[in-house]
PDB file of C-alpha atoms and ligand atoms in Angstrom:
ATOM      1  CA  UNK W   1      -9.128  14.092 -11.866  1.00 70.00           C
ATOM      2  CA  UNK W   2      -8.905  13.960  -8.095  1.00 81.00           C
ATOM      3  CA  UNK W   3      -6.270  15.545  -5.965  1.00 94.00           C
ATOM      4  CA  UNK W   4      -2.691  14.416  -5.448  1.00 97.00           C
ATOM      5  CA  UNK W   5      -1.440  15.356  -1.980  1.00 98.00           C
ATOM      6  CA  UNK W   6       2.242  15.201  -1.157  1.00 98.00           C
ATOM      7  CA  UNK W   7       2.938  14.843   2.558  1.00 98.00           C
ATOM      8  CA  UNK W   8       6.467  15.621   3.682  1.00 95.00           C
ATOM      9  CA  UNK W   9       8.177  16.740   6.864  1.00 93.00           C
ATOM     10  CA  UNK W  10      11.101  15.770   9.049  1.00 89.00           C
ATOM     11  CA  UNK W  11      11.716  12.200  10.022  1.00 82.00           C
ATOM     12  CA  UNK W  12       9.847  10.934  13.123  1.00 83.00           C
ATOM     13  CA  UNK W  13       7.360  13.796  12.983  1.00 88.00           C
ATOM     14  CA  UNK W  14       4.537  11.264  12.688  1.00 91.00           C
ATOM     15  CA  UNK W  15       3.632  11.494   8.974  1.00 94.00           C
ATOM     16  CA  UNK W  16       3.245   7.724   8.764  1.00 93.00           C
ATOM     17  CA  UNK W  17       1.010   7.574  11.837  1.00 95.00           C
ATOM     18  CA  UNK W  18      -1.228  10.389  10.579  1.00 97.00           C
ATOM     19  CA  UNK W  19      -1.643   8.714   7.199  1.00 97.00           C
ATOM     20  CA  UNK W  20      -2.259   5.254   8.671  1.00 96.00           C
ATOM     21  CA  UNK W  21      -4.923   6.606  11.039  1.00 97.00           C
ATOM     22  CA  UNK W  22      -6.535   8.546   8.200  1.00 97.00           C
ATOM     23  CA  UNK W  23      -6.781   5.433   6.017  1.00 96.00           C
ATOM     24  CA  UNK W  24      -8.200   3.383   8.920  1.00 96.00           C
ATOM     25  CA  UNK W  25     -10.757   6.021   9.755  1.00 97.00           C
ATOM     26  CA  UNK W  26     -11.867   7.110   6.284  1.00 96.00           C
ATOM     27  CA  UNK W  27     -10.653   4.626   3.663  1.00 93.00           C
ATOM     28  CA  UNK W  28     -11.467   7.071   0.858  1.00 95.00           C
ATOM     29  CA  UNK W  29      -7.887   7.967  -0.045  1.00 97.00           C
ATOM     30  CA  UNK W  30      -5.203   5.817  -1.620  1.00 97.00           C
ATOM     31  CA  UNK W  31      -1.647   5.869  -0.327  1.00 98.00           C
ATOM     32  CA  UNK W  32       1.132   5.155  -2.787  1.00 98.00           C
ATOM     33  CA  UNK W  33       3.426   2.223  -1.941  1.00 98.00           C
ATOM     34  CA  UNK W  34       7.003   3.322  -2.509  1.00 98.00           C
ATOM     35  CA  UNK W  35       9.772   1.215  -3.940  1.00 98.00           C
ATOM     36  CA  UNK W  36      12.979   1.117  -1.866  1.00 98.00           C
ATOM     37  CA  UNK W  37      16.433  -0.437  -1.779  1.00 98.00           C
ATOM     38  CA  UNK W  38      16.431  -0.240   2.041  1.00 97.00           C
ATOM     39  CA  UNK W  39      16.397  -3.617   3.809  1.00 96.00           C
ATOM     40  CA  UNK W  40      13.062  -4.677   5.237  1.00 97.00           C
ATOM     41  CA  UNK W  41      12.605  -3.955   8.962  1.00 95.00           C
ATOM     42  CA  UNK W  42      11.011  -6.571  11.235  1.00 95.00           C
ATOM     43  CA  UNK W  43       7.238  -6.453  10.813  1.00 96.00           C
ATOM     44  CA  UNK W  44       7.302  -4.722   7.427  1.00 96.00           C
ATOM     45  CA  UNK W  45       5.506  -6.443   4.577  1.00 97.00           C
ATOM     46  CA  UNK W  46       6.717  -6.408   0.984  1.00 98.00           C
ATOM     47  CA  UNK W  47       4.160  -4.755  -1.288  1.00 97.00           C
ATOM     48  CA  UNK W  48       2.334  -3.155   1.667  1.00 95.00           C
ATOM     49  CA  UNK W  49       4.825  -1.015   3.572  1.00 94.00           C
ATOM     50  CA  UNK W  50       7.192  -0.785   0.594  1.00 97.00           C
ATOM     51  CA  UNK W  51       8.137  -2.795  -2.439  1.00 98.00           C
ATOM     52  CA  UNK W  52      11.636  -3.924  -1.513  1.00 98.00           C
ATOM     53  CA  UNK W  53      13.934  -4.233  -4.521  1.00 98.00           C
ATOM     54  CA  UNK W  54      17.626  -4.672  -5.297  1.00 98.00           C
ATOM     55  CA  UNK W  55      19.873  -1.817  -6.436  1.00 98.00           C
ATOM     56  CA  UNK W  56      19.822  -3.354  -9.927  1.00 98.00           C
ATOM     57  CA  UNK W  57      16.036  -3.438 -10.105  1.00 98.00           C
ATOM     58  CA  UNK W  58      15.803   0.152  -8.836  1.00 98.00           C
ATOM     59  CA  UNK W  59      18.258   1.318 -11.518  1.00 98.00           C
ATOM     60  CA  UNK W  60      16.266  -0.516 -14.186  1.00 98.00           C
ATOM     61  CA  UNK W  61      13.068   1.222 -13.052  1.00 98.00           C
ATOM     62  CA  UNK W  62      14.801   4.616 -13.321  1.00 98.00           C
ATOM     63  CA  UNK W  63      16.019   3.811 -16.828  1.00 98.00           C
ATOM     64  CA  UNK W  64      12.563   2.673 -17.896  1.00 98.00           C
ATOM     65  CA  UNK W  65      10.997   5.896 -16.616  1.00 97.00           C
ATOM     66  CA  UNK W  66       8.792   4.095 -14.101  1.00 98.00           C
ATOM     67  CA  UNK W  67       9.188   6.674 -11.315  1.00 98.00           C
ATOM     68  CA  UNK W  68       7.198   9.851 -10.796  1.00 98.00           C
ATOM     69  CA  UNK W  69      10.070  10.862  -8.501  1.00 98.00           C
ATOM     70  CA  UNK W  70      12.897   9.145  -6.692  1.00 98.00           C
ATOM     71  CA  UNK W  71      15.597  10.198  -4.236  1.00 97.00           C
ATOM     72  CA  UNK W  72      18.438   8.957  -2.081  1.00 95.00           C
ATOM     73  CA  UNK W  73      17.207   9.527   1.463  1.00 88.00           C
ATOM     74  CA  UNK W  74      19.459  10.131   4.500  1.00 76.00           C
ATOM     75  CA  UNK W  75      22.424   9.659   2.139  1.00 78.00           C
ATOM     76  CA  UNK W  76      21.974   5.916   2.006  1.00 87.00           C
ATOM     77  CA  UNK W  77      19.084   4.087   0.356  1.00 96.00           C
ATOM     78  CA  UNK W  78      16.992   4.975  -2.679  1.00 98.00           C
ATOM     79  CA  UNK W  79      13.219   5.420  -2.536  1.00 98.00           C
ATOM     80  CA  UNK W  80      10.820   6.138  -5.384  1.00 98.00           C
ATOM     81  CA  UNK W  81       7.160   6.526  -6.299  1.00 98.00           C
ATOM     82  CA  UNK W  82       5.956   4.338  -9.179  1.00 98.00           C
ATOM     83  CA  UNK W  83       4.198   6.601 -11.659  1.00 97.00           C
ATOM     84  CA  UNK W  84       1.549   4.303 -13.123  1.00 97.00           C
ATOM     85  CA  UNK W  85      -0.526   3.392 -10.027  1.00 97.00           C
ATOM     86  CA  UNK W  86      -0.772   7.082  -9.066  1.00 97.00           C
ATOM     87  CA  UNK W  87      -1.903   8.141 -12.543  1.00 96.00           C
ATOM     88  CA  UNK W  88      -4.488   5.337 -12.656  1.00 97.00           C
ATOM     89  CA  UNK W  89      -5.998   6.268  -9.272  1.00 96.00           C
ATOM     90  CA  UNK W  90      -6.126   9.970 -10.076  1.00 96.00           C
ATOM     91  CA  UNK W  91      -7.821   9.257 -13.411  1.00 95.00           C
ATOM     92  CA  UNK W  92     -10.351   7.068 -11.573  1.00 95.00           C
ATOM     93  CA  UNK W  93     -11.175   9.928  -9.197  1.00 95.00           C
ATOM     94  CA  UNK W  94      -9.442   8.554  -6.105  1.00 96.00           C
ATOM     95  CA  UNK W  95      -7.508  11.091  -3.987  1.00 97.00           C
ATOM     96  CA  UNK W  96      -3.864  10.000  -3.734  1.00 97.00           C
ATOM     97  CA  UNK W  97      -1.298  10.543  -1.009  1.00 98.00           C
ATOM     98  CA  UNK W  98       2.471  10.405  -1.352  1.00 98.00           C
ATOM     99  CA  UNK W  99       4.583  10.306   1.801  1.00 97.00           C
ATOM    100  CA  UNK W 100       8.006  11.240   0.481  1.00 96.00           C
ATOM    101  CA  UNK W 101      11.076  13.258   1.373  1.00 91.00           C
ATOM    102  CA  UNK W 102      11.828  16.880   0.502  1.00 92.00           C
ATOM    103  CA  UNK W 103      13.809  16.036  -2.622  1.00 93.00           C
ATOM    104  CA  UNK W 104      10.950  13.944  -3.923  1.00 96.00           C
ATOM    105  CA  UNK W 105       8.378  16.636  -3.069  1.00 97.00           C
ATOM    106  CA  UNK W 106      10.351  19.162  -5.119  1.00 96.00           C
ATOM    107  CA  UNK W 107      10.423  16.787  -8.088  1.00 97.00           C
ATOM    108  CA  UNK W 108       6.659  16.276  -7.889  1.00 97.00           C
ATOM    109  CA  UNK W 109       6.207  20.047  -7.651  1.00 96.00           C
ATOM    110  CA  UNK W 110       8.094  20.370 -10.955  1.00 96.00           C
ATOM    111  CA  UNK W 111       6.255  17.489 -12.654  1.00 94.00           C
ATOM    112  CA  UNK W 112       2.742  18.096 -11.246  1.00 94.00           C
ATOM    113  CA  UNK W 113       2.456  21.668  -9.948  1.00 94.00           C
ATOM    114  CA  UNK W 114      -1.299  21.212  -9.473  1.00 94.00           C
ATOM    115  CA  UNK W 115      -0.656  18.799  -6.579  1.00 97.00           C
ATOM    116  CA  UNK W 116      -1.134  19.971  -2.981  1.00 97.00           C
ATOM    117  CA  UNK W 117       1.982  20.112  -0.813  1.00 98.00           C
ATOM    118  CA  UNK W 118       1.522  19.540   2.919  1.00 98.00           C
ATOM    119  CA  UNK W 119       4.316  19.886   5.454  1.00 97.00           C
ATOM    120  CA  UNK W 120       3.914  18.082   8.775  1.00 97.00           C
ATOM    121  CA  UNK W 121       5.804  19.965  11.489  1.00 96.00           C
ATOM    122  CA  UNK W 122       6.596  18.974  15.083  1.00 94.00           C
ATOM    123  CA  UNK W 123       5.335  21.201  17.920  1.00 93.00           C
ATOM    124  CA  UNK W 124       9.013  22.159  18.480  1.00 93.00           C
ATOM    125  CA  UNK W 125      12.539  21.100  17.530  1.00 91.00           C
ATOM    126  CA  UNK W 126      13.071  19.674  21.059  1.00 91.00           C
ATOM    127  CA  UNK W 127       9.982  17.514  20.683  1.00 89.00           C
ATOM    128  CA  UNK W 128      11.244  16.221  17.330  1.00 89.00           C
ATOM    129  CA  UNK W 129      14.600  15.241  18.848  1.00 87.00           C
ATOM    130  CA  UNK W 130      12.753  13.500  21.675  1.00 86.00           C
ATOM    131  CA  UNK W 131      10.598  11.539  19.226  1.00 83.00           C
ATOM    132  CA  UNK W 132      13.559  10.679  17.060  1.00 80.00           C
ATOM    133  CA  UNK W 133      15.721   9.393  19.900  1.00 76.00           C
ATOM    134  CA  UNK W 134      12.764   7.540  21.374  1.00 71.00           C
ATOM    135  CA  UNK W 135      12.682   5.164  18.401  1.00 61.00           C
ATOM    136  CA  UNK W 136      14.987   2.202  18.897  1.00 66.00           C
ATOM    137  CA  UNK W 137      14.915   0.926  15.320  1.00 68.00           C
ATOM    138  CA  UNK W 138      18.040   2.848  14.298  1.00 71.00           C
ATOM    139  CA  UNK W 139      21.718   2.844  15.266  1.00 82.00           C
ATOM    140  CA  UNK W 140      23.347   5.934  16.795  1.00 84.00           C
ATOM    141  CA  UNK W 141      24.998   6.795  13.491  1.00 86.00           C
ATOM    142  CA  UNK W 142      21.729   6.393  11.598  1.00 81.00           C
ATOM    143  CA  UNK W 143      20.007   8.628  14.170  1.00 80.00           C
ATOM    144  CA  UNK W 144      22.594  11.399  13.770  1.00 85.00           C
ATOM    145  CA  UNK W 145      22.171  11.245   9.999  1.00 82.00           C
ATOM    146  CA  UNK W 146      18.381  11.465  10.301  1.00 78.00           C
ATOM    147  CA  UNK W 147      18.667  14.426  12.675  1.00 84.00           C
ATOM    148  CA  UNK W 148      20.825  16.351  10.232  1.00 87.00           C
ATOM    149  CA  UNK W 149      18.364  15.607   7.387  1.00 81.00           C
ATOM    150  CA  UNK W 150      15.556  16.771   9.690  1.00 85.00           C
ATOM    151  CA  UNK W 151      17.216  20.170  10.207  1.00 89.00           C
ATOM    152  CA  UNK W 152      17.380  20.743   6.466  1.00 89.00           C
ATOM    153  CA  UNK W 153      13.793  19.555   6.052  1.00 87.00           C
ATOM    154  CA  UNK W 154      12.497  21.872   8.796  1.00 92.00           C
ATOM    155  CA  UNK W 155      13.978  24.830   6.954  1.00 93.00           C
ATOM    156  CA  UNK W 156      11.883  23.992   3.878  1.00 94.00           C
ATOM    157  CA  UNK W 157       8.446  24.331   5.507  1.00 95.00           C
ATOM    158  CA  UNK W 158       7.888  27.664   3.730  1.00 95.00           C
ATOM    159  CA  UNK W 159       7.917  25.970   0.312  1.00 95.00           C
ATOM    160  CA  UNK W 160       4.718  24.075   1.105  1.00 97.00           C
ATOM    161  CA  UNK W 161       1.078  25.062   0.525  1.00 97.00           C
ATOM    162  CA  UNK W 162      -0.015  23.985   4.011  1.00 97.00           C
ATOM    163  CA  UNK W 163       1.729  23.317   7.316  1.00 97.00           C
ATOM    164  CA  UNK W 164       0.069  20.902   9.750  1.00 97.00           C
ATOM    165  CA  UNK W 165       1.546  20.880  13.254  1.00 96.00           C
ATOM    166  CA  UNK W 166       1.406  17.380  14.683  1.00 95.00           C
ATOM    167  CA  UNK W 167       0.571  18.385  18.220  1.00 94.00           C
ATOM    168  CA  UNK W 168      -2.767  16.627  18.615  1.00 96.00           C
ATOM    169  CA  UNK W 169      -2.817  13.476  16.464  1.00 96.00           C
ATOM    170  CA  UNK W 170      -6.604  13.377  15.953  1.00 97.00           C
ATOM    171  CA  UNK W 171      -6.653  17.001  14.811  1.00 97.00           C
ATOM    172  CA  UNK W 172      -3.758  16.407  12.431  1.00 97.00           C
ATOM    173  CA  UNK W 173      -5.598  13.409  10.935  1.00 98.00           C
ATOM    174  CA  UNK W 174      -8.738  15.513  10.363  1.00 97.00           C
ATOM    175  CA  UNK W 175      -6.769  18.341   8.805  1.00 97.00           C
ATOM    176  CA  UNK W 176      -4.730  16.187   6.417  1.00 97.00           C
ATOM    177  CA  UNK W 177      -7.850  14.234   5.420  1.00 97.00           C
ATOM    178  CA  UNK W 178      -9.841  17.334   4.693  1.00 97.00           C
ATOM    179  CA  UNK W 179      -6.992  18.698   2.549  1.00 97.00           C
ATOM    180  CA  UNK W 180      -6.554  15.377   0.717  1.00 97.00           C
ATOM    181  CA  UNK W 181     -10.208  15.104  -0.269  1.00 96.00           C
ATOM    182  CA  UNK W 182     -10.272  18.675  -1.459  1.00 89.00           C
ATOM    183  CA  UNK W 183     -11.244  20.731   1.601  1.00 68.00           C
TER     184      UNK W 183
HETATM  185  P1  5GP P   1      11.945   4.945   6.250  1.00 64.75           P
HETATM  186  O1  5GP P   1      13.232   4.306   5.796  1.00 64.75           O
HETATM  187  O2  5GP P   1      12.009   5.397   7.676  1.00 64.75           O
HETATM  188  O3  5GP P   1      10.752   4.080   5.965  1.00 64.75           O
HETATM  189  O4  5GP P   1      11.738   6.247   5.361  1.00 64.75           O
HETATM  190  C1  5GP P   1      12.721   7.205   5.306  1.00 64.75           C
HETATM  191  C2  5GP P   1      12.243   8.399   4.511  1.00 64.75           C
HETATM  192  O5  5GP P   1      12.054   8.055   3.143  1.00 64.75           O
HETATM  193  C3  5GP P   1      10.946   9.015   4.975  1.00 64.75           C
HETATM  194  O6  5GP P   1      11.205  10.320   5.410  1.00 64.75           O
HETATM  195  C4  5GP P   1      10.066   9.055   3.755  1.00 64.75           C
HETATM  196  O7  5GP P   1       9.424  10.294   3.617  1.00 64.75           O
HETATM  197  C5  5GP P   1      11.032   8.844   2.606  1.00 64.75           C
HETATM  198  N1  5GP P   1      10.388   8.152   1.499  1.00 64.75           N
HETATM  199  C6  5GP P   1       9.624   7.037   1.575  1.00 64.75           C
HETATM  200  N2  5GP P   1       9.190   6.684   0.363  1.00 64.75           N
HETATM  201  C7  5GP P   1       9.676   7.603  -0.508  1.00 64.75           C
HETATM  202  C8  5GP P   1       9.564   7.781  -1.933  1.00 64.75           C
HETATM  203  O8  5GP P   1       8.901   7.042  -2.648  1.00 64.75           O
HETATM  204  N3  5GP P   1      10.213   8.839  -2.461  1.00 64.75           N
HETATM  205  C9  5GP P   1      10.942   9.698  -1.715  1.00 64.75           C
HETATM  206  N4  5GP P   1      11.527  10.717  -2.344  1.00 64.75           N
HETATM  207  N5  5GP P   1      11.076   9.571  -0.394  1.00 64.75           N
HETATM  208  C10 5GP P   1      10.448   8.531   0.211  1.00 64.75           C
END
């Protein structure tokens, strides 16, 4: 069995960018595609960025036990990790990455305590706020909600096995990759 690495951290900290760069550079890790009830944003592709489903389909997947974990994120939409693709990759020896929220990370910790839990932290709270307000994909209300989730998430860093500060992107990519492949 290879390693399952759970990557969490506050919104806009750059988890997605680190993981994307890591996959482009190394290609030896598999990143789980989450299922979500959130509407697709411009540029996002179904089945690649997320599998976009209806509320009904999401509820059916919960009932059928198809999720390794799932959570309501930012108090609005539901997101979940399909169990089967992860188990198949791990059994085949491929290191797997989950980019999920704090709730989800805690569920995986309970279900698979052997996984590695990595927290991506911003260089400072001020920098996080700057990054968060620099994104124009969200409304003001959505931004405020994400900021309040981020505060709670920052307080949870101590629960994780490793903390990677996303100060220098290239260094963060190297660090997360080395952890994911067992370093
Ligand atoms: P976004 O809507 O910006 O793509 O993602 C919002 C948040 O949802 C991110 O912080 C991300 O970590 C979280 N998220 C994405 N997929 C999953 C998932 O499968 N499970 C859980 N618990 N959280 C997820």
